[in-house]
CSV table of C-alpha atoms and ligand atoms in Angstrom, one decimal:
chain,number,residue,atom,x,y,z
A,20,UNK,CA,-10.0,-17.8,-1.0
A,21,UNK,CA,-12.6,-19.1,1.3
A,22,UNK,CA,-15.4,-16.4,0.6
A,23,UNK,CA,-15.8,-17.7,-3.3
A,24,UNK,CA,-14.7,-21.3,-3.2
A,25,UNK,CA,-17.4,-23.1,-1.7
A,26,UNK,CA,-16.9,-25.0,1.6
A,27,UNK,CA,-16.4,-28.9,1.3
A,28,UNK,CA,-15.3,-28.6,-2.5
A,29,UNK,CA,-11.8,-29.5,-3.5
A,30,UNK,CA,-9.8,-26.8,-3.6
A,31,UNK,CA,-9.3,-25.2,-7.3
A,32,UNK,CA,-6.8,-22.9,-8.5
A,33,UNK,CA,-8.4,-19.4,-8.2
A,34,UNK,CA,-8.9,-17.6,-11.7
A,35,UNK,CA,-7.8,-13.7,-11.7
A,36,UNK,CA,-8.8,-11.8,-14.3
A,37,UNK,CA,-6.6,-8.0,-14.4
A,38,UNK,CA,-7.6,-5.4,-16.6
A,39,UNK,CA,-4.4,-3.4,-17.4
A,40,UNK,CA,-2.4,-5.8,-16.9
A,41,UNK,CA,0.4,-4.7,-19.2
A,42,UNK,CA,0.3,-1.4,-16.6
A,43,UNK,CA,2.3,-0.4,-14.0
A,44,UNK,CA,0.2,-1.7,-11.1
A,45,UNK,CA,-1.1,-4.1,-13.2
A,46,UNK,CA,2.0,-5.9,-13.9
A,47,UNK,CA,2.9,-5.5,-10.7
A,48,UNK,CA,-0.6,-7.0,-9.5
A,49,UNK,CA,0.0,-10.0,-12.1
A,50,UNK,CA,3.1,-10.8,-10.7
A,51,UNK,CA,1.8,-11.2,-7.0
A,52,UNK,CA,-1.2,-12.9,-7.8
A,53,UNK,CA,0.9,-15.5,-9.8
A,54,UNK,CA,3.2,-15.7,-6.9
A,55,UNK,CA,0.3,-16.5,-4.5
A,56,UNK,CA,-0.9,-19.6,-7.3
A,57,UNK,CA,-3.3,-18.0,-9.0
A,58,UNK,CA,-3.9,-18.5,-12.6
A,59,UNK,CA,-4.0,-15.1,-14.0
A,60,UNK,CA,-5.3,-13.8,-17.5
A,61,UNK,CA,-4.0,-10.2,-17.9
A,62,UNK,CA,-6.1,-7.8,-20.4
A,63,UNK,CA,-4.5,-4.9,-22.1
A,64,UNK,CA,-4.6,-2.2,-25.3
A,65,UNK,CA,-1.0,-1.1,-24.8
A,66,UNK,CA,-2.6,2.6,-24.8
A,67,UNK,CA,-0.3,3.1,-21.6
A,68,UNK,CA,1.0,-0.6,-20.8
A,69,UNK,CA,4.1,-2.2,-21.8
A,70,UNK,CA,4.1,-6.0,-23.0
A,71,UNK,CA,8.4,-5.9,-21.6
A,72,UNK,CA,6.2,-5.7,-18.0
A,73,UNK,CA,4.9,-9.2,-18.9
A,74,UNK,CA,6.8,-10.7,-20.8
A,75,UNK,CA,8.7,-12.5,-18.2
A,76,UNK,CA,5.7,-14.2,-18.0
A,77,UNK,CA,5.4,-15.9,-21.5
A,78,UNK,CA,5.1,-19.1,-21.7
A,79,UNK,CA,4.1,-19.7,-18.1
A,80,UNK,CA,0.9,-22.2,-18.1
A,81,UNK,CA,-1.1,-20.0,-15.3
A,82,UNK,CA,-0.6,-16.8,-17.4
A,83,UNK,CA,-2.6,-15.8,-20.4
A,84,UNK,CA,-2.4,-12.3,-22.3
A,85,UNK,CA,-5.4,-11.2,-24.1
A,86,UNK,CA,-4.9,-7.4,-26.0
A,87,UNK,CA,-8.0,-5.8,-26.0
A,88,UNK,CA,-9.9,-2.5,-25.1
A,89,UNK,CA,-11.9,-3.0,-22.1
A,90,UNK,CA,-14.5,-0.9,-23.2
A,91,UNK,CA,-15.3,-3.5,-25.7
A,92,UNK,CA,-17.3,-6.4,-24.8
A,93,UNK,CA,-15.0,-9.1,-23.0
A,94,UNK,CA,-16.1,-12.8,-23.3
A,95,UNK,CA,-14.0,-15.6,-21.5
A,96,UNK,CA,-14.6,-18.9,-21.8
A,97,UNK,CA,-13.4,-20.2,-18.3
A,98,UNK,CA,-14.7,-19.3,-15.0
A,99,UNK,CA,-13.1,-16.4,-13.0
A,100,UNK,CA,-13.1,-15.6,-9.2
A,101,UNK,CA,-11.8,-12.6,-9.3
A,102,UNK,CA,-11.7,-9.3,-11.6
A,103,UNK,CA,-9.3,-6.4,-10.6
A,104,UNK,CA,-9.8,-3.6,-13.0
A,105,UNK,CA,-6.5,-1.6,-13.3
A,106,UNK,CA,-7.3,-0.3,-16.8
A,107,UNK,CA,-6.8,3.4,-17.1
A,108,UNK,CA,-4.2,5.9,-18.1
A,109,UNK,CA,-2.9,7.0,-14.7
A,110,UNK,CA,-0.6,10.1,-15.0
A,111,UNK,CA,-1.7,13.5,-15.1
A,112,UNK,CA,0.1,14.1,-18.6
A,113,UNK,CA,-1.5,10.8,-19.8
A,114,UNK,CA,-5.1,11.7,-18.8
A,115,UNK,CA,-4.5,15.3,-20.3
A,116,UNK,CA,-3.5,13.5,-23.8
A,117,UNK,CA,-6.3,11.1,-23.6
A,118,UNK,CA,-9.5,12.4,-22.4
A,119,UNK,CA,-12.3,10.6,-24.3
A,120,UNK,CA,-9.8,7.3,-23.7
A,121,UNK,CA,-10.0,8.1,-20.0
A,122,UNK,CA,-13.6,8.4,-19.4
A,123,UNK,CA,-14.7,5.7,-21.3
A,124,UNK,CA,-12.1,2.8,-19.7
A,125,UNK,CA,-13.4,4.4,-16.3
A,126,UNK,CA,-17.2,4.4,-17.6
A,127,UNK,CA,-17.7,1.6,-20.6
A,128,UNK,CA,-14.6,-0.1,-19.4
A,129,UNK,CA,-15.9,-0.5,-15.7
A,130,UNK,CA,-19.2,-1.2,-16.8
A,131,UNK,CA,-17.5,-4.2,-19.1
A,132,UNK,CA,-15.3,-5.4,-16.1
A,133,UNK,CA,-18.5,-5.8,-13.6
A,134,UNK,CA,-20.6,-7.3,-16.6
A,135,UNK,CA,-17.9,-10.3,-16.9
A,136,UNK,CA,-17.6,-10.4,-12.8
A,137,UNK,CA,-21.4,-10.3,-13.0
A,138,UNK,CA,-21.2,-13.5,-15.2
A,139,UNK,CA,-18.8,-15.5,-13.8
A,140,UNK,CA,-19.9,-14.9,-10.3
A,141,UNK,CA,-16.4,-13.4,-9.5
A,142,UNK,CA,-15.3,-11.0,-6.8
A,143,UNK,CA,-14.8,-7.3,-8.3
A,144,UNK,CA,-12.3,-4.6,-7.1
A,145,UNK,CA,-12.3,-1.5,-8.6
A,146,UNK,CA,-8.7,0.9,-9.0
A,147,UNK,CA,-10.0,3.9,-7.9
A,148,UNK,CA,-7.9,6.9,-6.9
A,149,UNK,CA,-7.1,9.6,-4.4
A,150,UNK,CA,-8.1,11.9,-7.0
A,151,UNK,CA,-11.8,11.3,-6.4
A,152,UNK,CA,-10.7,13.8,-3.7
A,153,UNK,CA,-10.1,16.4,-6.3
A,154,UNK,CA,-8.4,19.3,-4.3
A,155,UNK,CA,-8.9,18.6,-0.8
A,156,UNK,CA,-10.4,20.9,1.6
A,157,UNK,CA,-10.3,17.9,4.1
A,158,UNK,CA,-6.9,17.1,5.5
A,159,UNK,CA,-6.0,14.2,5.4
A,160,UNK,CA,-8.1,12.5,3.6
A,161,UNK,CA,-10.6,10.2,5.4
A,162,UNK,CA,-12.9,7.7,3.2
A,163,UNK,CA,-15.5,10.0,4.6
A,164,UNK,CA,-14.5,12.8,2.7
A,165,UNK,CA,-16.7,13.7,-0.7
A,166,UNK,CA,-14.0,15.6,-2.5
A,167,UNK,CA,-13.5,19.0,-4.5
A,168,UNK,CA,-13.4,18.3,-8.1
A,169,UNK,CA,-13.0,20.6,-11.1
A,170,UNK,CA,-15.2,18.4,-13.4
A,171,UNK,CA,-14.5,20.6,-16.4
A,172,UNK,CA,-10.9,21.5,-15.5
A,173,UNK,CA,-7.7,19.2,-17.1
A,174,UNK,CA,-8.0,16.6,-14.7
A,175,UNK,CA,-11.9,16.1,-14.6
A,176,UNK,CA,-11.7,13.1,-17.4
A,177,UNK,CA,-9.6,11.2,-14.6
A,178,UNK,CA,-11.6,12.1,-11.4
A,179,UNK,CA,-15.3,12.3,-12.7
A,180,UNK,CA,-14.2,8.6,-14.6
A,181,UNK,CA,-13.3,7.2,-11.2
A,182,UNK,CA,-16.0,9.1,-9.4
A,183,UNK,CA,-18.8,7.3,-11.8
A,184,UNK,CA,-16.6,3.9,-11.7
A,185,UNK,CA,-17.2,3.9,-7.8
A,186,UNK,CA,-21.0,4.8,-8.1
A,187,UNK,CA,-21.4,2.1,-11.3
A,188,UNK,CA,-19.6,-0.9,-8.5
A,189,UNK,CA,-21.8,0.1,-5.7
A,190,UNK,CA,-24.9,0.0,-7.8
A,191,UNK,CA,-24.0,-3.4,-9.0
A,192,UNK,CA,-23.0,-4.5,-5.4
A,193,UNK,CA,-26.7,-3.3,-4.6
A,194,UNK,CA,-28.9,-4.4,-7.1
A,195,UNK,CA,-26.9,-7.1,-8.2
A,196,UNK,CA,-25.6,-8.4,-4.6
A,197,UNK,CA,-22.1,-8.6,-6.1
A,198,UNK,CA,-19.3,-8.8,-3.7
A,199,UNK,CA,-17.2,-5.6,-4.8
A,200,UNK,CA,-14.0,-3.9,-3.1
A,201,UNK,CA,-13.0,-0.3,-4.0
A,202,UNK,CA,-9.3,0.8,-3.2
A,203,UNK,CA,-8.6,4.5,-3.3
A,204,UNK,CA,-4.7,4.3,-4.6
A,205,UNK,CA,-2.6,7.5,-3.5
A,206,UNK,CA,0.5,8.3,-5.0
A,207,UNK,CA,2.4,4.8,-5.7
A,208,UNK,CA,6.0,4.2,-7.2
A,209,UNK,CA,8.4,1.7,-8.2
A,210,UNK,CA,10.0,0.5,-11.0
A,211,UNK,CA,8.0,0.0,-14.5
A,212,UNK,CA,6.8,3.5,-14.6
A,213,UNK,CA,7.4,5.1,-17.4
A,214,UNK,CA,10.4,7.2,-17.4
A,215,UNK,CA,8.5,10.0,-19.6
A,216,UNK,CA,4.8,9.6,-17.9
A,217,UNK,CA,5.2,13.0,-16.6
A,218,UNK,CA,5.1,11.6,-12.9
A,219,UNK,CA,6.9,13.2,-10.2
A,220,UNK,CA,8.7,10.2,-9.2
A,221,UNK,CA,10.2,9.1,-12.6
A,222,UNK,CA,10.3,12.5,-13.7
A,223,UNK,CA,12.8,13.8,-11.0
A,224,UNK,CA,14.7,10.2,-10.8
A,225,UNK,CA,15.4,10.6,-14.4
A,226,UNK,CA,16.6,14.0,-14.3
A,227,UNK,CA,18.7,13.3,-11.2
A,228,UNK,CA,20.1,10.5,-13.3
A,229,UNK,CA,21.3,13.0,-16.1
A,230,UNK,CA,22.0,15.5,-13.8
A,231,UNK,CA,19.3,17.8,-15.0
A,232,UNK,CA,17.4,20.7,-13.2
A,233,UNK,CA,14.4,18.8,-11.5
A,234,UNK,CA,11.1,20.8,-12.7
A,235,UNK,CA,9.3,21.4,-9.7
A,236,UNK,CA,6.0,22.6,-10.3
A,237,UNK,CA,4.6,26.0,-8.7
A,238,UNK,CA,6.3,26.9,-5.1
A,239,UNK,CA,6.8,23.1,-4.7
A,240,UNK,CA,4.8,23.6,-1.2
A,241,UNK,CA,1.7,21.0,-2.5
A,242,UNK,CA,2.5,17.8,-0.5
A,243,UNK,CA,2.1,13.9,-1.6
A,244,UNK,CA,3.0,11.0,0.2
A,245,UNK,CA,4.6,8.2,-1.9
A,246,UNK,CA,3.6,4.2,-1.4
A,247,UNK,CA,6.3,1.6,-2.6
A,248,UNK,CA,4.1,-0.5,-5.0
A,249,UNK,CA,5.1,-3.7,-2.7
A,250,UNK,CA,3.5,-2.5,-0.1
A,251,UNK,CA,0.1,-1.6,-1.8
A,252,UNK,CA,0.1,-5.1,-3.8
A,253,UNK,CA,-0.4,-6.5,-0.3
A,254,UNK,CA,-2.8,-4.1,0.5
A,255,UNK,CA,-4.9,-5.0,-2.6
A,256,UNK,CA,-4.6,-8.5,-2.0
A,257,UNK,CA,-5.7,-8.0,1.8
A,258,UNK,CA,-8.4,-6.1,0.3
A,259,UNK,CA,-9.8,-8.3,-1.9
A,260,UNK,CA,-10.1,-10.8,0.2
A,261,UNK,CA,-11.8,-9.0,3.1
A,262,UNK,CA,-15.4,-8.5,3.7
A,263,UNK,CA,-15.2,-4.8,3.2
A,264,UNK,CA,-17.1,-3.5,0.6
A,265,UNK,CA,-16.6,0.5,1.6
A,266,UNK,CA,-14.0,2.4,-0.2
A,267,UNK,CA,-10.2,2.1,1.6
A,268,UNK,CA,-7.7,4.5,1.3
A,269,UNK,CA,-4.7,2.8,0.5
A,270,UNK,CA,-0.9,4.7,0.4
A,271,UNK,CA,1.6,5.9,2.0
A,272,UNK,CA,0.5,8.2,5.1
A,273,UNK,CA,4.1,10.1,5.0
A,274,UNK,CA,3.9,13.4,3.6
A,275,UNK,CA,6.2,16.1,2.2
A,276,UNK,CA,6.0,19.0,0.0
A,277,UNK,CA,7.1,18.7,-3.6
A,278,UNK,CA,10.2,20.5,-2.9
A,279,UNK,CA,11.4,17.9,-0.1
A,280,UNK,CA,10.9,15.3,-2.4
A,281,UNK,CA,13.0,16.9,-5.1
A,282,UNK,CA,15.5,17.3,-2.4
A,283,UNK,CA,15.4,13.6,-1.5
A,284,UNK,CA,15.9,12.7,-5.1
A,285,UNK,CA,18.7,14.7,-5.2
A,286,UNK,CA,20.5,13.3,-2.3
A,287,UNK,CA,19.8,9.6,-2.9
A,288,UNK,CA,20.7,9.7,-6.3
A,289,UNK,CA,23.8,11.8,-5.7
A,290,UNK,CA,23.1,14.0,-8.1
A,291,UNK,CA,24.7,17.3,-9.4
A,292,UNK,CA,21.0,18.8,-10.1
A,293,UNK,CA,19.5,21.9,-8.9
A,294,UNK,CA,15.9,22.6,-9.0
A,295,UNK,CA,14.2,24.8,-11.4
A,296,UNK,CA,10.8,26.3,-10.8
A,297,UNK,CA,8.0,26.1,-13.3
A,298,UNK,CA,4.7,27.3,-13.6
A,299,UNK,CA,2.0,25.4,-11.5
A,300,UNK,CA,-0.2,23.4,-13.1
A,301,UNK,CA,-4.2,24.0,-12.8
A,302,UNK,CA,-6.0,22.2,-10.3
A,303,UNK,CA,-2.8,20.4,-8.8
A,304,UNK,CA,-4.3,19.2,-5.6
A,305,UNK,CA,-2.5,21.5,-3.1
A,306,UNK,CA,-2.4,18.7,-0.2
A,307,UNK,CA,-2.2,15.0,-0.2
A,308,UNK,CA,-2.3,12.1,2.5
A,309,UNK,CA,-4.0,9.2,3.3
A,310,UNK,CA,-5.8,8.5,6.4
A,311,UNK,CA,-5.3,4.7,6.8
A,312,UNK,CA,-7.5,4.2,9.7
A,313,UNK,CA,-9.8,1.7,7.8
A,314,UNK,CA,-6.9,-0.1,6.1
A,315,UNK,CA,-5.0,-0.3,9.5
A,316,UNK,CA,-8.0,-1.5,11.6
A,317,UNK,CA,-9.9,-3.6,8.5
A,318,UNK,CA,-7.2,-4.6,6.6
A,319,UNK,CA,-4.4,-5.0,9.4
A,320,UNK,CA,-2.2,-3.0,6.6
A,321,UNK,CA,0.0,-0.4,6.9
A,322,UNK,CA,3.0,0.1,4.3
A,323,UNK,CA,6.6,-0.9,5.5
A,324,UNK,CA,9.0,0.7,2.9
A,325,UNK,CA,10.6,4.0,3.7
A,326,UNK,CA,11.0,6.4,1.0
A,327,UNK,CA,14.8,5.9,1.2
A,328,UNK,CA,14.8,2.2,0.6
A,329,UNK,CA,11.8,2.1,-2.3
A,330,UNK,CA,14.2,4.9,-4.0
A,331,UNK,CA,16.9,2.6,-3.4
A,332,UNK,CA,15.3,0.0,-5.1
A,333,UNK,CA,13.5,1.9,-7.9
A,334,UNK,CA,16.4,3.8,-9.0
A,335,UNK,CA,18.2,0.9,-10.9
A,336,UNK,CA,14.9,0.2,-12.9
A,337,UNK,CA,15.1,3.7,-14.0
A,338,UNK,CA,19.2,4.1,-14.4
A,339,UNK,CA,18.7,1.5,-17.3
A,340,UNK,CA,16.5,3.1,-18.8
A,341,UNK,CA,18.2,6.2,-19.0
A,342,UNK,CA,21.5,4.6,-19.7
A,343,UNK,CA,19.8,2.4,-22.6
A,344,UNK,CA,19.6,-1.4,-23.0
A,345,UNK,CA,23.2,-1.7,-24.5
A,346,UNK,CA,25.0,0.4,-21.7
A,347,UNK,CA,26.7,-1.7,-18.9
A,348,UNK,CA,24.2,-1.5,-16.3
A,349,UNK,CA,25.8,-0.4,-12.8
A,350,UNK,CA,28.8,1.4,-14.5
A,351,UNK,CA,27.9,4.8,-13.2
A,352,UNK,CA,26.5,6.1,-9.9
A,353,UNK,CA,24.9,8.4,-12.3
A,354,UNK,CA,25.2,9.6,-15.9
A,355,UNK,CA,27.3,12.1,-16.4
A,356,UNK,CA,26.2,14.5,-19.9
B,11,LIG,N1,5.3,17.5,-10.4
B,11,LIG,C1,6.9,18.4,-10.6
B,11,LIG,N2,7.2,18.5,-11.3
B,11,LIG,C2,6.8,17.5,-12.2
B,11,LIG,C3,6.1,16.7,-11.9
B,11,LIG,C4,5.1,16.8,-11.1
B,11,LIG,O1,6.8,19.3,-9.2
B,11,LIG,O2,7.8,17.1,-13.0
B,11,LIG,C5,4.7,17.8,-9.0
B,11,LIG,C6,3.1,18.3,-9.6
B,11,LIG,O3,2.8,19.4,-9.7
B,11,LIG,C7,2.3,17.5,-8.5
B,11,LIG,C8,2.9,16.2,-7.7
B,11,LIG,O4,4.7,16.5,-8.3
B,11,LIG,O5,2.0,18.5,-7.3
B,11,LIG,C9,2.6,14.8,-8.0
B,11,LIG,O6,2.5,14.7,-9.4
B,11,LIG,P1,2.2,13.7,-10.4
B,11,LIG,O7,1.9,14.5,-12.0
B,11,LIG,O8,3.1,12.9,-10.0
B,11,LIG,O9,0.7,13.2,-10.0
B,11,LIG,P2,-0.6,13.7,-8.8
B,11,LIG,O10,-0.4,13.2,-7.5
B,11,LIG,O11,-0.8,15.2,-9.4
B,11,LIG,O12,-1.7,13.2,-9.2
């Protein structure tokens, strides 16, 4: 905290604002910050977030929730030390359904969140994405790579919104001298992902638990690397407290094909599912793997959780969602139709 709290002053409890605080990553960040002694104000409009993700903090003095669209003016009548801008639809299915809201939260929402941080003299962190690299021609992706994005393709609304957001953050840093951070977040998974959000981790786990075919898009040879949410939280926190204003890739560098991932999910869920090929998605990045040298050297961070252990820690959450609230937890290894 020393960078923000003036030396010599009595230590105060830092206040963090988390936009998108009821979403998958936002709500885990809320948990992390509360556990690290922050007072937390979470803002969400529930377009893709869910009250269940933060309900366990109801009644806590250090936690406050505001239901608001962050593209509208953010007024807070209290000191703020850190602003974490996490609000955005983030799965390809969601942003295909919500292209205008995705563009608005990345542009207008980032503008309002930066305005709040500037007004409060707070430090600002943008949740950016590996999607700024588009369908990358450089592999693995370092932060120096400028990307290969189709602005008018189905992913354009998300990719360009985040690219604009990065440009706006840099403009605020240069023009107003603000302390800003940019995390380029690669595929991350864990409890609280929506079972039907379309992303590969909840899709495959849900299918495997029901012994239904795993829908592999295209030839399944496209690559991804999967970071457990708890590893990411640590990286985000280190980044916020660092003095690194350049973008930093945060993700797990262990790369695999989608087909290999499907096989791993079937094995770990002990499922009888088979694999079902489906048409490839337009502009689906063919390969994605973070080069995390900058995070390693500047933040001393790298993920520690193996895919196997991370999936084992995530599956109970999805199993409960698949079984429904009134079925007994853990009764079956997986769900038989
Ligand atoms: N994918 C798939 N089947 C699914 C969902 C996703 O084969 O049911 C593939 C998708 O084509 C992509 C990868 O899994 O290559 C990761 O997709 P996701 O939607 O999780 O996010 P992305 O990494 O594309 O942003």
